[in-house]
Short mmCIF file of C-alpha atoms and ligand atoms in Angstrom, two decimals:
data_model
loop_
_atom_site.label_atom_id
_atom_site.label_comp_id
_atom_site.label_asym_id
_atom_site.label_seq_id
_atom_site.Cartn_x
_atom_site.Cartn_y
_atom_site.Cartn_z
CA MET A 1 29.05 -23.55 0.12
CA SER A 2 26.41 -23.11 -1.86
CA THR A 3 24.33 -19.76 -2.36
CA PRO A 4 23.31 -17.56 0.01
CA ILE A 5 20.04 -17.33 -1.56
CA ASP A 6 19.07 -21.05 -1.17
CA GLY A 7 19.29 -20.51 2.28
CA THR A 8 22.59 -22.11 3.53
CA ALA A 9 24.98 -19.58 4.38
CA VAL A 10 24.62 -18.06 7.60
CA THR A 11 27.38 -15.23 9.23
CA SER A 12 26.19 -13.96 12.51
CA LEU A 13 25.39 -10.24 12.80
CA ASP A 14 27.83 -8.00 13.32
CA SER A 15 27.52 -4.31 14.35
CA GLY A 16 30.70 -3.54 12.31
CA ASP A 17 28.85 -4.11 8.96
CA ARG A 18 28.50 0.04 8.09
CA GLY A 19 28.85 -0.08 4.36
CA PHE A 20 25.66 1.35 3.20
CA PHE A 21 24.88 4.72 4.68
CA GLY A 22 26.55 3.75 8.01
CA HIS A 23 24.25 0.60 7.80
CA PRO A 24 24.85 -3.38 7.10
CA TRP A 25 25.39 -3.88 3.35
CA GLY A 26 22.62 -6.17 3.48
CA LEU A 27 20.34 -3.15 3.80
CA SER A 28 21.69 -2.20 0.11
CA THR A 29 20.36 -5.30 -1.63
CA LEU A 30 16.83 -5.19 0.53
CA PHE A 31 16.48 -1.09 -0.28
CA PHE A 32 17.08 -1.99 -4.21
CA THR A 33 15.19 -5.38 -4.19
CA GLU A 34 12.49 -3.34 -2.98
CA MET A 35 12.48 -0.05 -4.77
CA TRP A 36 12.44 -2.17 -8.16
CA GLU A 37 9.43 -4.18 -6.44
CA ARG A 38 7.59 -1.07 -5.53
CA PHE A 39 8.38 0.70 -9.47
CA SER A 40 6.75 -2.16 -11.04
CA TYR A 41 4.00 -2.14 -8.56
CA TYR A 42 3.32 1.94 -8.13
CA GLY A 43 4.40 1.94 -12.14
CA MET A 44 1.44 -0.38 -13.13
CA ARG A 45 -1.03 1.03 -10.76
CA ALA A 46 -0.22 4.49 -12.11
CA LEU A 47 -1.73 3.06 -15.60
CA LEU A 48 -4.49 -0.07 -14.25
CA THR A 49 -7.62 2.25 -13.86
CA LEU A 50 -6.77 4.32 -17.14
CA TYR A 51 -6.33 1.22 -19.07
CA MET A 52 -9.66 -0.17 -17.65
CA THR A 53 -11.61 2.65 -18.49
CA SER A 54 -9.96 3.43 -21.57
CA LYS A 55 -11.76 2.74 -25.04
CA LEU A 56 -11.49 -0.50 -27.10
CA VAL A 57 -10.01 1.82 -29.99
CA ASP A 58 -7.66 3.25 -27.90
CA GLY A 59 -5.96 0.17 -26.88
CA GLY A 60 -8.03 -0.23 -23.60
CA LEU A 61 -10.20 -2.46 -22.15
CA GLY A 62 -13.34 -0.53 -22.38
CA PHE A 63 -14.43 -1.65 -19.11
CA ASP A 64 -17.47 0.83 -17.51
CA GLU A 65 -16.50 2.62 -14.34
CA ARG A 66 -18.28 0.45 -11.96
CA TYR A 67 -16.92 -2.68 -13.21
CA ALA A 68 -13.43 -1.40 -13.26
CA SER A 69 -13.58 0.02 -9.65
CA ALA A 70 -14.54 -3.61 -8.67
CA ILE A 71 -11.39 -4.90 -10.36
CA TYR A 72 -9.24 -2.61 -9.04
CA ALA A 73 -10.92 -2.97 -5.77
CA THR A 74 -10.02 -6.24 -5.52
CA TYR A 75 -6.76 -6.16 -6.75
CA VAL A 76 -5.20 -3.50 -4.43
CA SER A 77 -7.33 -4.98 -1.26
CA SER A 78 -5.73 -8.61 -2.08
CA VAL A 79 -2.12 -6.95 -2.21
CA TRP A 80 -2.58 -5.88 1.47
CA TYR A 81 -4.18 -9.14 2.68
CA LEU A 82 -2.02 -11.72 1.25
CA PRO A 83 0.96 -10.74 3.08
CA LEU A 84 -0.93 -12.38 6.13
CA VAL A 85 -0.78 -15.80 4.03
CA GLY A 86 2.88 -14.97 2.38
CA GLY A 87 4.71 -14.48 5.96
CA TRP A 88 2.91 -17.41 7.43
CA LEU A 89 4.13 -19.53 4.11
CA ALA A 90 7.57 -17.98 4.56
CA ASP A 91 7.66 -18.94 8.49
CA LYS A 92 6.23 -22.61 7.98
CA VAL A 93 7.75 -23.49 4.83
CA LEU A 94 10.05 -21.16 2.77
CA GLY A 95 12.14 -18.73 4.86
CA ALA A 96 11.76 -15.27 4.34
CA ARG A 97 14.76 -15.24 1.74
CA ARG A 98 13.27 -17.57 -0.72
CA ALA A 99 10.05 -16.31 -0.23
CA VAL A 100 11.20 -13.00 -1.45
CA LEU A 101 12.92 -14.30 -4.56
CA ILE A 102 9.88 -16.94 -5.88
CA GLY A 103 7.59 -13.37 -4.96
CA GLY A 104 9.83 -11.39 -7.17
CA ILE A 105 9.94 -13.68 -9.70
CA ILE A 106 6.05 -14.34 -9.91
CA ILE A 107 5.14 -10.56 -10.13
CA ALA A 108 7.54 -10.12 -12.84
CA CYS A 109 5.76 -12.99 -14.66
CA GLY A 110 2.44 -11.03 -13.76
CA HIS A 111 3.77 -7.81 -15.15
CA TYR A 112 5.13 -9.42 -18.43
CA SER A 113 1.18 -11.33 -18.79
CA MET A 114 0.16 -7.64 -18.60
CA ALA A 115 1.98 -6.61 -21.46
CA ILE A 116 0.01 -9.19 -23.97
CA ASP A 117 -2.80 -7.57 -25.07
CA SER A 118 -5.60 -9.95 -23.98
CA LEU A 119 -8.41 -10.12 -21.33
CA PRO A 120 -7.22 -13.94 -19.72
CA THR A 121 -3.47 -12.76 -19.59
CA PHE A 122 -4.85 -9.43 -17.92
CA TYR A 123 -6.53 -11.19 -15.24
CA ALA A 124 -3.93 -13.72 -14.88
CA ALA A 125 -1.35 -10.57 -14.27
CA LEU A 126 -3.59 -9.41 -11.25
CA VAL A 127 -3.57 -12.31 -9.71
CA LEU A 128 0.09 -13.43 -10.12
CA ILE A 129 1.18 -9.94 -9.00
CA ALA A 130 -1.18 -10.28 -5.82
CA LEU A 131 0.29 -13.54 -5.44
CA GLY A 132 3.92 -12.51 -5.57
CA THR A 133 3.21 -9.23 -3.30
CA GLY A 134 1.85 -11.32 -0.95
CA LEU A 135 4.87 -13.35 -0.50
CA LEU A 136 7.81 -10.88 -1.05
CA LYS A 137 6.25 -7.57 0.21
CA PRO A 138 6.01 -8.73 4.16
CA ASN A 139 9.40 -10.90 4.44
CA ILE A 140 11.25 -8.33 2.69
CA SER A 141 10.43 -5.96 5.68
CA THR A 142 11.29 -9.00 8.11
CA MET A 143 14.73 -9.47 6.66
CA VAL A 144 15.75 -5.50 6.95
CA GLY A 145 14.60 -6.33 10.76
CA GLN A 146 16.88 -9.40 10.77
CA LEU A 147 19.76 -7.51 9.51
CA TYR A 148 20.48 -5.91 12.94
CA ALA A 149 21.12 -7.78 16.14
CA PRO A 150 18.55 -7.15 18.53
CA ASP A 151 20.02 -3.87 20.71
CA ASP A 152 21.62 -2.30 17.31
CA LYS A 153 20.37 1.48 17.30
CA ARG A 154 20.57 1.56 13.56
CA ARG A 155 17.09 -0.19 13.45
CA ASP A 156 14.49 2.24 13.09
CA ALA A 157 17.08 4.66 10.83
CA GLY A 158 17.44 1.50 9.07
CA PHE A 159 13.93 0.89 8.55
CA SER A 160 13.29 4.94 7.16
CA ILE A 161 15.84 4.25 4.64
CA PHE A 162 14.45 1.52 3.29
CA TYR A 163 10.76 3.39 3.63
CA MET A 164 12.92 5.69 0.93
CA GLY A 165 13.40 3.08 -1.31
CA ILE A 166 9.73 2.80 -1.28
CA ASN A 167 8.98 5.84 -2.27
CA LEU A 168 12.26 6.40 -4.55
CA GLY A 169 10.75 3.25 -6.89
CA ALA A 170 7.06 4.78 -6.52
CA PHE A 171 8.31 8.16 -7.52
CA ILE A 172 10.78 7.03 -10.72
CA SER A 173 7.76 4.30 -12.29
CA PRO A 174 4.90 6.49 -13.36
CA PHE A 175 7.18 8.77 -15.28
CA VAL A 176 8.81 5.79 -17.11
CA THR A 177 5.52 3.59 -17.61
CA GLY A 178 2.94 6.48 -18.33
CA PHE A 179 5.81 8.14 -20.92
CA LEU A 180 5.09 4.77 -22.78
CA ALA A 181 1.48 4.10 -22.37
CA GLN A 182 -0.07 7.70 -22.85
CA SER A 183 2.69 10.07 -24.52
CA ASP A 184 2.03 10.83 -28.22
CA PHE A 185 5.50 11.05 -28.72
CA PHE A 186 5.66 7.39 -27.98
CA ARG A 187 2.66 6.41 -29.72
CA ARG A 188 4.27 7.85 -33.04
CA PHE A 189 7.23 6.17 -32.40
CA ILE A 190 6.02 2.96 -32.29
CA ALA A 191 3.48 3.49 -35.08
CA ARG A 192 7.08 4.37 -37.23
CA MET A 193 7.98 0.98 -36.05
CA GLY A 194 5.14 -0.36 -37.72
CA LEU A 195 3.66 -1.25 -34.58
CA ASN A 196 0.15 -0.61 -33.35
CA PRO A 197 0.19 2.53 -31.40
CA ALA A 198 -2.59 1.64 -29.29
CA HIS A 199 -0.54 -1.28 -28.05
CA ALA A 200 1.26 1.41 -25.97
CA TRP A 201 -0.22 0.66 -22.63
CA HIS A 202 1.47 -2.84 -23.00
CA TRP A 203 4.60 -1.18 -23.50
CA GLY A 204 3.88 0.43 -20.16
CA PHE A 205 2.98 -2.60 -18.41
CA ALA A 206 6.13 -4.69 -20.05
CA ALA A 207 8.47 -1.91 -18.39
CA ALA A 208 7.21 -2.66 -14.83
CA GLY A 209 7.91 -6.50 -15.74
CA VAL A 210 11.65 -5.03 -16.48
CA GLY A 211 11.91 -3.08 -13.20
CA MET A 212 10.97 -6.11 -11.00
CA THR A 213 13.48 -8.18 -13.53
CA PHE A 214 16.37 -5.88 -12.47
CA GLY A 215 15.16 -6.47 -8.97
CA VAL A 216 15.67 -10.24 -9.10
CA ILE A 217 18.99 -9.78 -10.75
CA GLN A 218 20.29 -7.51 -8.02
CA TYR A 219 18.54 -9.48 -5.20
CA VAL A 220 19.93 -12.79 -6.32
CA LEU A 221 23.60 -10.80 -6.96
CA GLY A 222 23.22 -9.29 -3.67
CA GLY A 223 22.57 -12.60 -1.92
CA LYS A 224 25.84 -12.76 -0.04
CA ARG A 225 25.41 -9.47 1.54
CA LEU A 226 22.42 -10.34 3.41
CA ARG A 227 24.45 -13.03 6.12
CA GLY A 228 21.80 -14.37 7.90
CA ALA A 229 18.87 -12.58 7.18
CA GLY A 230 15.83 -14.47 6.04
CA LEU A 231 17.01 -17.90 6.36
CA LYS A 232 14.50 -20.49 7.73
CA GLN A 233 16.68 -20.91 10.41
CA GLU A 234 16.65 -17.23 12.11
CA LYS A 235 12.93 -17.28 12.46
CA SER A 236 12.00 -13.93 14.12
CA ALA A 237 10.51 -14.09 17.66
CA THR A 238 7.40 -12.60 16.52
CA LYS A 239 6.07 -14.89 15.02
CA GLU A 240 4.93 -17.04 18.21
CA SER A 241 1.57 -18.54 17.47
CA THR A 242 -1.53 -17.20 19.17
CA SER A 243 -3.88 -20.00 21.67
CA GLY A 244 -4.77 -22.98 19.82
CA PHE A 245 -7.44 -23.53 17.38
CA ASP A 246 -10.75 -24.00 19.29
CA LEU A 247 -14.14 -25.24 17.88
CA ILE A 248 -16.08 -22.14 18.27
CA THR A 249 -13.47 -19.85 16.48
CA ILE A 250 -13.28 -22.62 13.77
CA VAL A 251 -17.07 -22.49 13.30
CA LEU A 252 -17.23 -18.51 13.78
CA SER A 253 -14.36 -18.12 11.30
CA VAL A 254 -16.28 -20.28 8.29
CA VAL A 255 -19.78 -18.56 9.60
CA GLY A 256 -18.08 -15.29 9.01
CA ALA A 257 -16.14 -16.14 5.11
CA VAL A 258 -19.94 -17.69 4.06
CA VAL A 259 -21.76 -14.93 5.24
CA GLY A 260 -18.90 -12.38 4.14
CA ALA A 261 -18.94 -14.21 0.61
CA PHE A 262 -22.65 -14.09 0.39
CA PHE A 263 -22.78 -10.25 1.08
CA GLY A 264 -20.23 -9.55 -1.88
CA TYR A 265 -21.74 -11.37 -4.02
CA ARG A 266 -25.22 -10.08 -3.47
CA TYR A 267 -25.00 -6.61 -2.48
CA ASP A 268 -21.70 -5.72 -3.93
CA ALA A 269 -20.49 -6.11 -7.46
CA GLY A 270 -20.95 -10.01 -7.86
CA TRP A 271 -18.54 -12.78 -8.12
CA VAL A 272 -15.05 -10.21 -8.33
CA SER A 273 -15.74 -9.07 -4.76
CA VAL A 274 -16.26 -12.55 -3.29
CA PRO A 275 -12.67 -12.86 -2.17
CA PHE A 276 -12.49 -9.58 -0.63
CA TRP A 277 -15.69 -10.03 1.25
CA THR A 278 -14.66 -13.62 2.07
CA VAL A 279 -11.55 -12.43 3.77
CA CYS A 280 -13.24 -10.05 6.19
CA GLY A 281 -16.04 -12.10 7.25
CA TYR A 282 -13.53 -14.89 8.09
CA PHE A 283 -11.22 -12.39 9.82
CA VAL A 284 -14.17 -10.92 11.75
CA GLY A 285 -15.09 -14.24 12.73
CA TYR A 286 -11.91 -15.55 13.70
CA LEU A 287 -10.97 -12.33 15.47
CA GLY A 288 -14.04 -12.85 17.38
CA GLY A 289 -13.24 -16.37 18.11
CA THR A 290 -9.62 -15.70 19.46
CA THR A 291 -10.21 -12.90 21.69
CA ARG A 292 -13.63 -13.66 23.09
CA LEU A 293 -12.20 -15.10 26.09
CA LEU A 294 -9.31 -12.25 27.00
CA LYS A 295 -10.13 -10.53 30.08
CA GLY A 296 -8.84 -7.31 31.96
CA ASP A 297 -5.47 -5.76 30.59
CA GLU A 298 -5.51 -7.82 27.32
CA LEU A 299 -8.81 -7.15 26.49
CA ARG A 300 -8.73 -3.32 27.24
CA ARG A 301 -5.47 -3.34 24.65
CA VAL A 302 -7.09 -5.42 22.33
CA LEU A 303 -10.14 -3.11 22.38
CA VAL A 304 -7.66 -0.13 21.87
CA ILE A 305 -6.23 -1.57 19.07
CA PHE A 306 -9.69 -2.32 17.52
CA ILE A 307 -10.54 1.28 17.87
CA LEU A 308 -7.27 2.82 15.82
CA VAL A 309 -8.33 0.23 13.36
CA VAL A 310 -11.37 1.55 12.52
CA PHE A 311 -9.37 4.95 12.06
CA SER A 312 -6.73 3.72 10.18
CA ILE A 313 -9.47 2.14 7.92
CA ILE A 314 -10.94 5.89 7.25
CA PHE A 315 -7.21 7.27 6.74
CA TRP A 316 -6.51 4.82 3.93
CA MET A 317 -9.99 4.83 2.34
CA THR A 318 -8.92 8.70 1.39
CA TYR A 319 -5.66 8.21 0.67
CA GLU A 320 -5.56 5.22 -1.37
CA GLN A 321 -7.45 6.97 -3.90
CA ALA A 322 -4.90 8.35 -5.69
CA GLY A 323 -4.97 5.20 -7.86
CA SER A 324 -8.82 5.29 -8.09
CA SER A 325 -10.95 8.36 -8.12
CA MET A 326 -7.89 10.77 -8.09
CA THR A 327 -6.36 8.98 -11.41
CA LEU A 328 -9.35 9.48 -12.98
CA PHE A 329 -9.85 13.12 -11.75
CA ALA A 330 -6.01 13.79 -12.85
CA ASP A 331 -7.27 12.03 -16.69
CA ARG A 332 -10.49 13.57 -17.31
CA LEU A 333 -10.86 16.96 -15.24
CA THR A 334 -7.21 18.52 -14.62
CA ARG A 335 -5.19 20.41 -17.29
CA THR A 336 -2.26 18.01 -17.92
CA GLN A 337 0.15 20.97 -18.74
CA VAL A 338 2.68 23.06 -16.54
CA PHE A 339 4.39 26.15 -18.24
CA GLY A 340 2.84 25.17 -21.97
CA TRP A 341 3.83 21.67 -22.07
CA SER A 342 2.06 18.69 -21.58
CA PHE A 343 2.29 15.54 -19.94
CA PRO A 344 0.51 12.09 -19.01
CA SER A 345 -1.75 12.10 -16.85
CA SER A 346 -0.40 9.14 -14.57
CA TRP A 347 2.74 11.03 -14.03
CA PHE A 348 0.61 12.71 -10.94
CA GLN A 349 1.26 9.26 -9.43
CA SER A 350 4.51 10.51 -8.55
CA VAL A 351 4.10 13.40 -6.45
CA PRO A 352 2.95 11.62 -3.50
CA ALA A 353 5.59 9.54 -3.62
CA VAL A 354 8.09 12.93 -3.96
CA PHE A 355 6.32 14.44 -0.74
CA VAL A 356 7.36 11.25 1.18
CA ILE A 357 10.84 11.62 0.50
CA LEU A 358 11.12 15.29 0.86
CA LEU A 359 8.70 15.62 3.58
CA ALA A 360 9.76 11.98 6.05
CA PRO A 361 13.68 13.51 6.96
CA VAL A 362 11.50 16.49 7.95
CA PHE A 363 9.19 14.73 10.29
CA ALA A 364 12.34 12.96 12.04
CA PHE A 365 13.92 15.79 12.76
CA ILE A 366 10.38 17.04 14.19
CA TRP A 367 9.95 14.76 16.26
CA GLN A 368 13.61 14.25 17.36
CA MET A 369 13.40 18.29 18.17
CA MET A 370 10.36 17.34 20.63
CA GLY A 371 11.78 14.59 22.04
CA ASP A 372 9.25 13.74 25.35
CA ARG A 373 7.23 16.41 24.20
CA GLN A 374 6.00 14.55 21.08
CA PRO A 375 2.24 13.75 20.70
CA SER A 376 1.33 10.69 22.00
CA SER A 377 0.39 7.82 19.28
CA PRO A 378 -3.19 8.42 18.91
CA ALA A 379 -2.59 11.56 18.85
CA LYS A 380 -0.55 11.37 15.77
CA PHE A 381 -3.34 9.03 14.42
CA SER A 382 -6.17 12.17 14.68
CA PHE A 383 -3.19 14.50 13.16
CA GLY A 384 -3.19 12.05 10.15
CA LEU A 385 -7.07 12.09 9.98
CA PHE A 386 -7.20 15.70 10.13
CA PHE A 387 -4.91 16.32 7.40
CA ALA A 388 -6.32 13.29 5.19
CA GLY A 389 -9.55 15.45 5.66
CA ILE A 390 -8.09 18.50 4.69
CA ALA A 391 -6.95 17.05 1.71
CA PHE A 392 -10.16 16.16 0.71
CA LEU A 393 -11.89 19.50 1.53
CA VAL A 394 -9.76 20.52 -1.21
CA ILE A 395 -10.10 18.24 -3.84
CA THR A 396 -13.98 18.99 -2.93
CA PHE A 397 -13.72 22.40 -3.42
CA ALA A 398 -11.72 21.89 -6.83
CA ALA A 399 -14.46 19.16 -7.67
CA SER A 400 -16.67 22.00 -7.60
CA LEU A 401 -15.04 24.11 -10.15
CA THR A 402 -14.87 21.31 -12.72
CA GLY A 403 -18.27 22.68 -14.53
CA ALA A 404 -16.41 25.32 -15.90
CA GLY A 405 -14.03 22.73 -17.48
CA ARG A 406 -10.28 21.21 -16.19
CA VAL A 407 -8.79 22.60 -13.22
CA SER A 408 -5.11 23.67 -12.80
CA PRO A 409 -2.57 20.63 -12.09
CA TRP A 410 -1.86 22.08 -8.73
CA TRP A 411 -5.08 21.38 -7.22
CA LEU A 412 -4.07 17.94 -7.07
CA VAL A 413 0.03 18.24 -6.19
CA VAL A 414 -1.75 20.40 -3.06
CA VAL A 415 -3.85 17.40 -2.39
CA TYR A 416 -1.28 15.17 -2.27
CA PHE A 417 0.92 17.33 -0.58
CA ILE A 418 -1.37 17.52 2.76
CA GLN A 419 -2.25 13.78 2.27
CA THR A 420 1.21 13.13 2.67
CA VAL A 421 1.20 15.28 5.72
CA GLY A 422 -1.16 12.80 7.16
CA GLU A 423 0.29 9.82 5.93
CA LEU A 424 3.49 10.59 8.05
CA CYS A 425 1.42 11.40 11.02
CA LEU A 426 -0.19 8.43 11.10
CA SER A 427 1.50 5.10 9.10
CA PRO A 428 4.86 5.01 10.78
CA VAL A 429 3.20 4.93 14.32
CA GLY A 430 0.91 2.29 13.17
CA LEU A 431 2.47 -0.84 13.08
CA SER A 432 4.61 0.26 16.22
CA THR A 433 1.74 1.49 18.50
CA ILE A 434 0.02 -2.25 17.63
CA SER A 435 3.21 -4.06 18.35
CA LYS A 436 3.78 -1.92 21.88
CA LEU A 437 -0.05 -2.34 22.71
CA SER A 438 -0.50 -6.09 21.36
CA PRO A 439 -0.80 -8.83 23.98
CA VAL A 440 2.49 -10.72 23.28
CA ARG A 441 0.86 -13.99 22.08
CA MET A 442 -0.96 -12.11 19.47
CA VAL A 443 1.52 -9.74 17.98
CA GLY A 444 1.49 -11.49 14.78
CA LEU A 445 -2.27 -11.55 14.71
CA MET A 446 -2.68 -7.92 15.54
CA MET A 447 0.14 -7.06 12.51
CA GLY A 448 -2.39 -8.87 10.15
CA VAL A 449 -5.48 -6.65 11.47
CA TRP A 450 -3.16 -3.70 10.65
CA PHE A 451 -2.84 -5.08 7.42
CA LEU A 452 -6.44 -5.68 7.01
CA SER A 453 -7.35 -2.20 7.52
CA ILE A 454 -5.17 -1.24 4.70
CA SER A 455 -6.57 -3.69 2.81
CA ILE A 456 -10.15 -2.63 3.55
CA GLY A 457 -9.77 0.95 3.25
CA SER A 458 -8.06 0.29 -0.37
CA TYR A 459 -11.25 -1.48 -1.09
CA ILE A 460 -13.31 1.31 -0.21
CA ALA A 461 -10.92 3.51 -2.19
CA GLY A 462 -10.98 1.40 -4.91
CA ARG A 463 -14.43 1.36 -5.47
CA THR A 464 -14.95 5.43 -5.82
CA THR A 465 -13.72 5.04 -9.50
CA GLN A 466 -17.62 4.26 -10.22
CA LEU A 467 -18.60 7.85 -8.74
CA PHE A 468 -16.81 8.59 -12.67
CA GLU A 469 -19.68 6.90 -14.04
CA GLN A 470 -21.59 10.16 -14.17
CA GLY A 471 -18.68 12.06 -13.14
CA THR A 472 -20.36 15.32 -12.74
CA PRO A 473 -19.06 18.34 -10.73
CA GLN A 474 -22.42 17.69 -8.10
CA VAL A 475 -21.75 14.24 -8.38
CA LEU A 476 -17.98 14.57 -7.61
CA THR A 477 -18.34 17.54 -5.12
CA ARG A 478 -20.84 15.70 -3.31
CA ALA A 479 -19.06 12.67 -2.62
CA PHE A 480 -15.65 14.07 -1.63
CA GLY A 481 -16.99 16.18 0.47
CA ILE A 482 -18.88 13.37 2.25
CA PHE A 483 -15.36 11.46 2.38
CA ALA A 484 -14.09 15.00 4.01
CA GLY A 485 -16.81 15.39 6.75
CA ILE A 486 -16.11 11.31 7.93
CA THR A 487 -12.70 11.81 7.65
CA LEU A 488 -12.39 15.57 9.62
CA ALA A 489 -15.12 13.68 11.99
CA ALA A 490 -12.78 10.98 12.95
CA ALA A 491 -10.27 12.91 13.50
CA LEU A 492 -11.98 14.61 15.95
CA LEU A 493 -13.74 11.79 17.67
CA LEU A 494 -10.24 10.25 18.08
CA ALA A 495 -8.82 13.58 19.63
CA LEU A 496 -11.75 13.15 22.21
CA LEU A 497 -11.17 9.44 22.55
CA THR A 498 -7.33 10.07 23.40
CA PRO A 499 -8.04 10.65 27.14
CA LEU A 500 -9.90 7.90 27.32
CA ILE A 501 -7.48 5.15 25.13
CA LYS A 502 -4.33 6.68 27.06
CA LYS A 503 -6.49 5.91 30.45
CA MET A 504 -7.39 2.13 28.85
CA THR A 505 -3.40 1.49 28.73
CA PRO A 506 -2.29 2.98 31.53
CA ARG A 507 0.65 0.67 31.35
CA VAL A 508 1.56 1.06 27.75
CA GLU A 509 3.60 3.74 26.97
CA VAL A 510 1.78 5.37 24.01
CA SER A 511 4.02 7.60 22.95
N1 LIG B 1 3.55 4.02 0.06
C1 LIG B 1 3.93 2.74 1.16
C2 LIG B 1 3.81 1.20 0.13
O1 LIG B 1 3.90 1.30 -0.48
C3 LIG B 1 2.76 2.17 1.96
C4 LIG B 1 1.31 2.51 1.55
C5 LIG B 1 0.25 1.72 2.90
O2 LIG B 1 0.58 1.21 4.03
N2 LIG B 1 -0.82 1.93 2.16
O3 LIG B 1 4.60 0.09 1.16
#
């Protein structure tokens, strides 16, 4: 028998496989692979904005905030739309298991490319990491689902454990990469070794690459535990194709892409913003084409999905500012000391992840206790938006205090705490609601729409780095205040729309 990684060994699912916290052993392989992948992603993301905007003498790229925001936005948004291509490639060509392996290797190469101090390797790195993530991220989640037989009750709990892996990686990595890239201690250390201390950033990026390498090694070694998961012949049943391509859909998609590209080039940040706008335009055209003939119940369901997706964009455009405006807020306007001890500003990026780890079990417990009295999915969505809005009210207030100097680190901790409460209301119900609402033959497409909403939200969030071009307390207070206002208004609007949404989808249990 050849190695399972290359897609030949198939063993049937066995509900007696309970080696990993009562779950199949394969979950341990996927848990640690994803943990290391997220370690590399968030470890690098913690530094990215800081590295781009740092002065050349400090080893940074010396980009102005506007350009840095465009690069960052383009990068993070592509990390969320490329999984659409990655999922498709795995289904049609590679199989999920091989896609994860190749994705992991490409990601590691990307981080190592970032470890080199040059502009071409920097851009190449972003492209590689985004492409690799597009291959790895959707397919590793598919494989988690495939570890369980269709009637296995452990599946949801399995995904919760997997989500812990994501956040464990996200929690640990900024400590490592931030220490290497930003701390005086490490800079002095490499200077003593006769190396250039301004290159400390690249040690941080290399650490992200080492993390992904551990992930890949672990994935290969743990391959036999995966049994049949991710093999090409075991395709998931959810990937049914949507209705065939017709001419109008093709025309609308092409027109959408061209208009998007032109708009991005002309009115956003030039060439840098073309990929994102092209994808958005294409998707809008494609969706218009594929949904234009829907009627009755199907049309209502798809409309509800579109409504929820708009709210999802609003949520992520605030939440995803962690790596952009919040990072600069931490670096430039926050005291990075606790109890008289200084720490690197990138460490703040660990805070949301630790709150997810602490709060996720609390939420699971609350929802379980409430049983049938749980709020409906749209209601949970509006709670999510409400907390995101409150978090932004807090940061608005903190920004208004920055005129008198740096503010206490606890402000950001509070902001991240409230945001995480919002995330735990909204994020877990997002995918499951979409899969419940979507007409069966469109599930794959509607999942794509959900990912696209995160992508659009991340793009807008990424662009907020440019607020620091001036960075005055007035500019920041006003901008954060506007985000708070939009998000709170959205929470209210969705709460008002909830009865209507329930009426529009009477036969779907939106709970
Ligand atoms: N933190 C989660 C992850 O990295 C989800 C983030 C998101 O949905 N935007 O997978």
